């Protein structure tokens, strides 16, 4: 269970990315039933560092809390700046003892300097993916991902994608219900579909008279157990199927099938966590039809089977 978080702040640390980590893990919401964490911002020597925005940041400590933290996080910093050797050594020790290691945006370069990206799936801001691959050729850089989990290594794309990665970790450690409540509290989506390409490419202009797809998405969220086709959804939106498919990708960054599958998997996770329904019943209520289809999509997107997920989550909840 995640109980302690250490954030390593280097000179020229990005204030927003650091703030994301502080907002998710460093804000005490235990009075409202949220999990609490020991949260430390750490610098190499315990002295202040200057942020990219120009102000001085006073840390809680030197690198001592990193040694036993359940999560060690690295926010964005100046790409190309020398990383102090004690930081690299601390990151390696954290990984060796099985701690979570999370980077936000260009923080991936620090993790890479520690040798933790070799042979691993990872990502960073779309502006830096080519440089990350050049600097660390043994890494498997996924250019279009908002965040990537490889074992207990979690890397995110730029800026706001750090929120997605942090909520993903909360979901992994505390369950979907807690992550969804936290997202609602932060006024952000609990899960964003699509990848970085939706932010790199120019979006399709929306005609002033064109209706938003929000009513269709809301209808889908209330009918995840139903079998639906693109033609049916296009009819609900009052569009031709091909126009609907283009508009859907423009507004969500993904296809109707992929978006719907992601939402069904999220619902299945919640049902597995919060109910004692059989896997067959979960598959039916989440719209997969049968347990085999649920296992296929669940395993691809979560990395474990529904049964194993339920067992692991209950063990964490009881810990």
PDB file of N, CA, C and O in Angstrom, residues 1-8 25 37-42 61-74 90-102 152 169 173:
ATOM      1  N   UNK A   1       0.844  -1.200   0.000  1.00  0.00           N
ATOM      2  CA  UNK A   1       0.000   0.000   0.000  1.00  0.00           C
ATOM      3  C   UNK A   1       0.878   1.248   0.000  1.00  0.00           C
ATOM      4  O   UNK A   1       1.881   1.306   0.700  1.00  0.00           O
ATOM      5  N   UNK A   2       0.487   2.229  -0.796  1.00  0.00           N
ATOM      6  CA  UNK A   2       1.253   3.462  -0.920  1.00  0.00           C
ATOM      7  C   UNK A   2       1.009   4.346   0.298  1.00  0.00           C
ATOM      8  O   UNK A   2      -0.119   4.766   0.559  1.00  0.00           O
ATOM      9  N   UNK A   3       2.084   4.635   1.040  1.00  0.00           N
ATOM     10  CA  UNK A   3       1.952   5.454   2.250  1.00  0.00           C
ATOM     11  C   UNK A   3       2.932   6.623   2.311  1.00  0.00           C
ATOM     12  O   UNK A   3       2.702   7.558   3.068  1.00  0.00           O
ATOM     13  N   UNK A   4       4.029   6.545   1.569  1.00  0.00           N
ATOM     14  CA  UNK A   4       5.032   7.618   1.645  1.00  0.00           C
ATOM     15  C   UNK A   4       5.516   7.989   0.251  1.00  0.00           C
ATOM     16  O   UNK A   4       5.729   7.131  -0.603  1.00  0.00           O
ATOM     17  N   UNK A   5       5.702   9.295   0.041  1.00  0.00           N
ATOM     18  CA  UNK A   5       6.080   9.838  -1.265  1.00  0.00           C
ATOM     19  C   UNK A   5       7.237  10.800  -1.078  1.00  0.00           C
ATOM     20  O   UNK A   5       7.188  11.694  -0.226  1.00  0.00           O
ATOM     21  N   UNK A   6       8.288  10.620  -1.877  1.00  0.00           N
ATOM     22  CA  UNK A   6       9.424  11.537  -1.878  1.00  0.00           C
ATOM     23  C   UNK A   6       9.588  12.095  -3.289  1.00  0.00           C
ATOM     24  O   UNK A   6       9.690  11.334  -4.251  1.00  0.00           O
ATOM     25  N   UNK A   7       9.579  13.400  -3.404  1.00  0.00           N
ATOM     26  CA  UNK A   7       9.735  14.081  -4.687  1.00  0.00           C
ATOM     27  C   UNK A   7      11.121  14.705  -4.745  1.00  0.00           C
ATOM     28  O   UNK A   7      11.497  15.463  -3.841  1.00  0.00           O
ATOM     29  N   UNK A   8      11.873  14.380  -5.783  1.00  0.00           N
ATOM     30  CA  UNK A   8      13.228  14.925  -5.935  1.00  0.00           C
ATOM     31  C   UNK A   8      13.161  16.183  -6.791  1.00  0.00           C
ATOM     32  O   UNK A   8      12.777  16.134  -7.962  1.00  0.00           O
ATOM     33  N   UNK A  25      -0.590  13.974  -3.923  1.00  0.00           N
ATOM     34  CA  UNK A  25      -0.049  13.196  -2.806  1.00  0.00           C
ATOM     35  C   UNK A  25       0.282  14.026  -1.564  1.00  0.00           C
ATOM     36  O   UNK A  25       0.440  13.468  -0.478  1.00  0.00           O
ATOM     37  N   UNK A  37      -0.614  10.465   3.009  1.00  0.00           N
ATOM     38  CA  UNK A  37       0.759  10.074   2.701  1.00  0.00           C
ATOM     39  C   UNK A  37       1.747  10.930   3.505  1.00  0.00           C
ATOM     40  O   UNK A  37       1.487  12.101   3.767  1.00  0.00           O
ATOM     41  N   UNK A  38       2.866  10.333   3.838  1.00  0.00           N
ATOM     42  CA  UNK A  38       4.013  11.135   4.258  1.00  0.00           C
ATOM     43  C   UNK A  38       4.597  11.699   2.981  1.00  0.00           C
ATOM     44  O   UNK A  38       4.995  10.965   2.092  1.00  0.00           O
ATOM     45  N   UNK A  39       4.637  13.016   2.878  1.00  0.00           N
ATOM     46  CA  UNK A  39       5.036  13.665   1.626  1.00  0.00           C
ATOM     47  C   UNK A  39       6.238  14.564   1.877  1.00  0.00           C
ATOM     48  O   UNK A  39       6.187  15.456   2.725  1.00  0.00           O
ATOM     49  N   UNK A  40       7.334  14.303   1.133  1.00  0.00           N
ATOM     50  CA  UNK A  40       8.555  15.096   1.299  1.00  0.00           C
ATOM     51  C   UNK A  40       9.065  15.566  -0.060  1.00  0.00           C
ATOM     52  O   UNK A  40       9.206  14.768  -0.989  1.00  0.00           O
ATOM     53  N   UNK A  41       9.332  16.870  -0.156  1.00  0.00           N
ATOM     54  CA  UNK A  41      10.067  17.404  -1.300  1.00  0.00           C
ATOM     55  C   UNK A  41      11.540  17.420  -0.897  1.00  0.00           C
ATOM     56  O   UNK A  41      11.899  17.993   0.143  1.00  0.00           O
ATOM     57  N   UNK A  42      12.371  16.775  -1.698  1.00  0.00           N
ATOM     58  CA  UNK A  42      13.772  16.569  -1.338  1.00  0.00           C
ATOM     59  C   UNK A  42      14.719  17.217  -2.346  1.00  0.00           C
ATOM     60  O   UNK A  42      14.454  17.187  -3.551  1.00  0.00           O
ATOM     61  N   UNK A  61      13.491  18.264   3.079  1.00  0.00           N
ATOM     62  CA  UNK A  61      14.646  17.466   3.531  1.00  0.00           C
ATOM     63  C   UNK A  61      15.656  17.295   2.414  1.00  0.00           C
ATOM     64  O   UNK A  61      15.432  17.732   1.273  1.00  0.00           O
ATOM     65  N   UNK A  62      16.761  16.641   2.755  1.00  0.00           N
ATOM     66  CA  UNK A  62      17.701  16.204   1.734  1.00  0.00           C
ATOM     67  C   UNK A  62      17.177  14.887   1.154  1.00  0.00           C
ATOM     68  O   UNK A  62      15.975  14.611   1.212  1.00  0.00           O
ATOM     69  N   UNK A  63      18.034  14.034   0.640  1.00  0.00           N
ATOM     70  CA  UNK A  63      17.571  12.813  -0.023  1.00  0.00           C
ATOM     71  C   UNK A  63      17.228  11.675   0.950  1.00  0.00           C
ATOM     72  O   UNK A  63      16.827  10.596   0.513  1.00  0.00           O
ATOM     73  N   UNK A  64      17.328  11.926   2.239  1.00  0.00           N
ATOM     74  CA  UNK A  64      17.083  10.855   3.222  1.00  0.00           C
ATOM     75  C   UNK A  64      15.709  10.194   3.069  1.00  0.00           C
ATOM     76  O   UNK A  64      15.614   8.953   3.078  1.00  0.00           O
ATOM     77  N   UNK A  65      14.591  10.946   2.895  1.00  0.00           N
ATOM     78  CA  UNK A  65      13.281  10.290   2.763  1.00  0.00           C
ATOM     79  C   UNK A  65      13.161   9.399   1.528  1.00  0.00           C
ATOM     80  O   UNK A  65      12.292   8.520   1.485  1.00  0.00           O
ATOM     81  N   UNK A  66      14.020   9.613   0.528  1.00  0.00           N
ATOM     82  CA  UNK A  66      13.963   8.795  -0.687  1.00  0.00           C
ATOM     83  C   UNK A  66      14.290   7.334  -0.362  1.00  0.00           C
ATOM     84  O   UNK A  66      13.790   6.416  -1.021  1.00  0.00           O
ATOM     85  N   UNK A  67      15.081   7.122   0.675  1.00  0.00           N
ATOM     86  CA  UNK A  67      15.586   5.787   0.973  1.00  0.00           C
ATOM     87  C   UNK A  67      14.499   4.791   1.374  1.00  0.00           C
ATOM     88  O   UNK A  67      14.670   3.588   1.180  1.00  0.00           O
ATOM     89  N   UNK A  68      13.385   5.266   1.921  1.00  0.00           N
ATOM     90  CA  UNK A  68      12.339   4.318   2.310  1.00  0.00           C
ATOM     91  C   UNK A  68      10.956   4.704   1.781  1.00  0.00           C
ATOM     92  O   UNK A  68       9.943   4.168   2.226  1.00  0.00           O
ATOM     93  N   UNK A  69      10.906   5.627   0.822  1.00  0.00           N
ATOM     94  CA  UNK A  69       9.618   6.052   0.262  1.00  0.00           C
ATOM     95  C   UNK A  69       9.022   4.954  -0.613  1.00  0.00           C
ATOM     96  O   UNK A  69       9.725   4.257  -1.335  1.00  0.00           O
ATOM     97  N   UNK A  70       7.694   4.811  -0.555  1.00  0.00           N
ATOM     98  CA  UNK A  70       6.997   3.856  -1.416  1.00  0.00           C
ATOM     99  C   UNK A  70       6.951   4.355  -2.858  1.00  0.00           C
ATOM    100  O   UNK A  70       6.884   3.553  -3.787  1.00  0.00           O
ATOM    101  N   UNK A  71       6.952   5.673  -3.023  1.00  0.00           N
ATOM    102  CA  UNK A  71       6.969   6.298  -4.343  1.00  0.00           C
ATOM    103  C   UNK A  71       8.049   7.365  -4.371  1.00  0.00           C
ATOM    104  O   UNK A  71       8.094   8.230  -3.490  1.00  0.00           O
ATOM    105  N   UNK A  72       8.911   7.306  -5.383  1.00  0.00           N
ATOM    106  CA  UNK A  72       9.914   8.342  -5.619  1.00  0.00           C
ATOM    107  C   UNK A  72       9.565   9.000  -6.942  1.00  0.00           C
ATOM    108  O   UNK A  72       9.499   8.325  -7.982  1.00  0.00           O
ATOM    109  N   UNK A  73       9.302  10.291  -6.924  1.00  0.00           N
ATOM    110  CA  UNK A  73       8.827  11.002  -8.107  1.00  0.00           C
ATOM    111  C   UNK A  73       9.820  12.073  -8.532  1.00  0.00           C
ATOM    112  O   UNK A  73      10.449  12.721  -7.694  1.00  0.00           O
ATOM    113  N   UNK A  74       9.925  12.250  -9.855  1.00  0.00           N
ATOM    114  CA  UNK A  74      10.836  13.249 -10.425  1.00  0.00           C
ATOM    115  C   UNK A  74      10.040  14.150 -11.361  1.00  0.00           C
ATOM    116  O   UNK A  74       9.636  13.717 -12.444  1.00  0.00           O
ATOM    117  N   UNK A  90      20.345   7.268  -5.612  1.00  0.00           N
ATOM    118  CA  UNK A  90      19.129   7.111  -4.808  1.00  0.00           C
ATOM    119  C   UNK A  90      17.999   6.509  -5.640  1.00  0.00           C
ATOM    120  O   UNK A  90      17.223   5.673  -5.143  1.00  0.00           O
ATOM    121  N   UNK A  91      17.895   6.925  -6.903  1.00  0.00           N
ATOM    122  CA  UNK A  91      16.870   6.370  -7.784  1.00  0.00           C
ATOM    123  C   UNK A  91      17.105   4.880  -8.037  1.00  0.00           C
ATOM    124  O   UNK A  91      16.164   4.073  -8.032  1.00  0.00           O
ATOM    125  N   UNK A  92      18.358   4.510  -8.240  1.00  0.00           N
ATOM    126  CA  UNK A  92      18.670   3.090  -8.470  1.00  0.00           C
ATOM    127  C   UNK A  92      18.317   2.252  -7.236  1.00  0.00           C
ATOM    128  O   UNK A  92      17.763   1.168  -7.349  1.00  0.00           O
ATOM    129  N   UNK A  93      18.641   2.770  -6.070  1.00  0.00           N
ATOM    130  CA  UNK A  93      18.330   2.027  -4.851  1.00  0.00           C
ATOM    131  C   UNK A  93      16.819   1.884  -4.665  1.00  0.00           C
ATOM    132  O   UNK A  93      16.331   0.838  -4.241  1.00  0.00           O
ATOM    133  N   UNK A  94      16.101   2.948  -5.005  1.00  0.00           N
ATOM    134  CA  UNK A  94      14.638   2.890  -4.881  1.00  0.00           C
ATOM    135  C   UNK A  94      14.073   1.811  -5.798  1.00  0.00           C
ATOM    136  O   UNK A  94      13.208   1.019  -5.395  1.00  0.00           O
ATOM    137  N   UNK A  95      14.545   1.785  -7.041  1.00  0.00           N
ATOM    138  CA  UNK A  95      14.073   0.772  -7.986  1.00  0.00           C
ATOM    139  C   UNK A  95      14.460  -0.634  -7.529  1.00  0.00           C
ATOM    140  O   UNK A  95      13.659  -1.573  -7.616  1.00  0.00           O
ATOM    141  N   UNK A  96      15.671  -0.771  -7.019  1.00  0.00           N
ATOM    142  CA  UNK A  96      16.150  -2.090  -6.586  1.00  0.00           C
ATOM    143  C   UNK A  96      15.317  -2.671  -5.437  1.00  0.00           C
ATOM    144  O   UNK A  96      15.143  -3.885  -5.336  1.00  0.00           O
ATOM    145  N   UNK A  97      14.816  -1.801  -4.564  1.00  0.00           N
ATOM    146  CA  UNK A  97      14.035  -2.312  -3.431  1.00  0.00           C
ATOM    147  C   UNK A  97      12.547  -2.393  -3.748  1.00  0.00           C
ATOM    148  O   UNK A  97      11.732  -2.735  -2.876  1.00  0.00           O
ATOM    149  N   UNK A  98      12.168  -2.089  -4.997  1.00  0.00           N
ATOM    150  CA  UNK A  98      10.785  -2.281  -5.416  1.00  0.00           C
ATOM    151  C   UNK A  98       9.861  -1.104  -5.212  1.00  0.00           C
ATOM    152  O   UNK A  98       8.633  -1.259  -5.284  1.00  0.00           O
ATOM    153  N   UNK A  99      10.404   0.094  -4.980  1.00  0.00           N
ATOM    154  CA  UNK A  99       9.560   1.280  -4.851  1.00  0.00           C
ATOM    155  C   UNK A  99       9.011   1.671  -6.222  1.00  0.00           C
ATOM    156  O   UNK A  99       9.586   1.356  -7.262  1.00  0.00           O
ATOM    157  N   UNK A 100       7.884   2.371  -6.217  1.00  0.00           N
ATOM    158  CA  UNK A 100       7.410   2.998  -7.446  1.00  0.00           C
ATOM    159  C   UNK A 100       8.360   4.136  -7.804  1.00  0.00           C
ATOM    160  O   UNK A 100       8.801   4.890  -6.923  1.00  0.00           O
ATOM    161  N   UNK A 101       8.673   4.276  -9.084  1.00  0.00           N
ATOM    162  CA  UNK A 101       9.434   5.418  -9.592  1.00  0.00           C
ATOM    163  C   UNK A 101       8.591   6.069 -10.667  1.00  0.00           C
ATOM    164  O   UNK A 101       8.178   5.421 -11.630  1.00  0.00           O
ATOM    165  N   UNK A 102       8.302   7.364 -10.480  1.00  0.00           N
ATOM    166  CA  UNK A 102       7.412   8.091 -11.388  1.00  0.00           C
ATOM    167  C   UNK A 102       8.123   9.335 -11.890  1.00  0.00           C
ATOM    168  O   UNK A 102       8.712  10.077 -11.096  1.00  0.00           O
ATOM    169  N   UNK A 152       6.907  -1.304 -11.995  1.00  0.00           N
ATOM    170  CA  UNK A 152       6.706  -0.228 -11.021  1.00  0.00           C
ATOM    171  C   UNK A 152       7.382   1.066 -11.457  1.00  0.00           C
ATOM    172  O   UNK A 152       7.670   1.949 -10.640  1.00  0.00           O
ATOM    173  N   UNK A 169      -1.855   5.833 -10.777  1.00  0.00           N
ATOM    174  CA  UNK A 169      -1.188   5.189  -9.643  1.00  0.00           C
ATOM    175  C   UNK A 169      -2.138   5.086  -8.450  1.00  0.00           C
ATOM    176  O   UNK A 169      -2.166   4.054  -7.756  1.00  0.00           O
ATOM    177  N   UNK A 173      -3.225   1.598  -6.622  1.00  0.00           N
ATOM    178  CA  UNK A 173      -2.965   1.354  -5.212  1.00  0.00           C
ATOM    179  C   UNK A 173      -4.217   1.361  -4.340  1.00  0.00           C
ATOM    180  O   UNK A 173      -4.295   0.629  -3.354  1.00  0.00           O
TER     181      UNK A 173
END
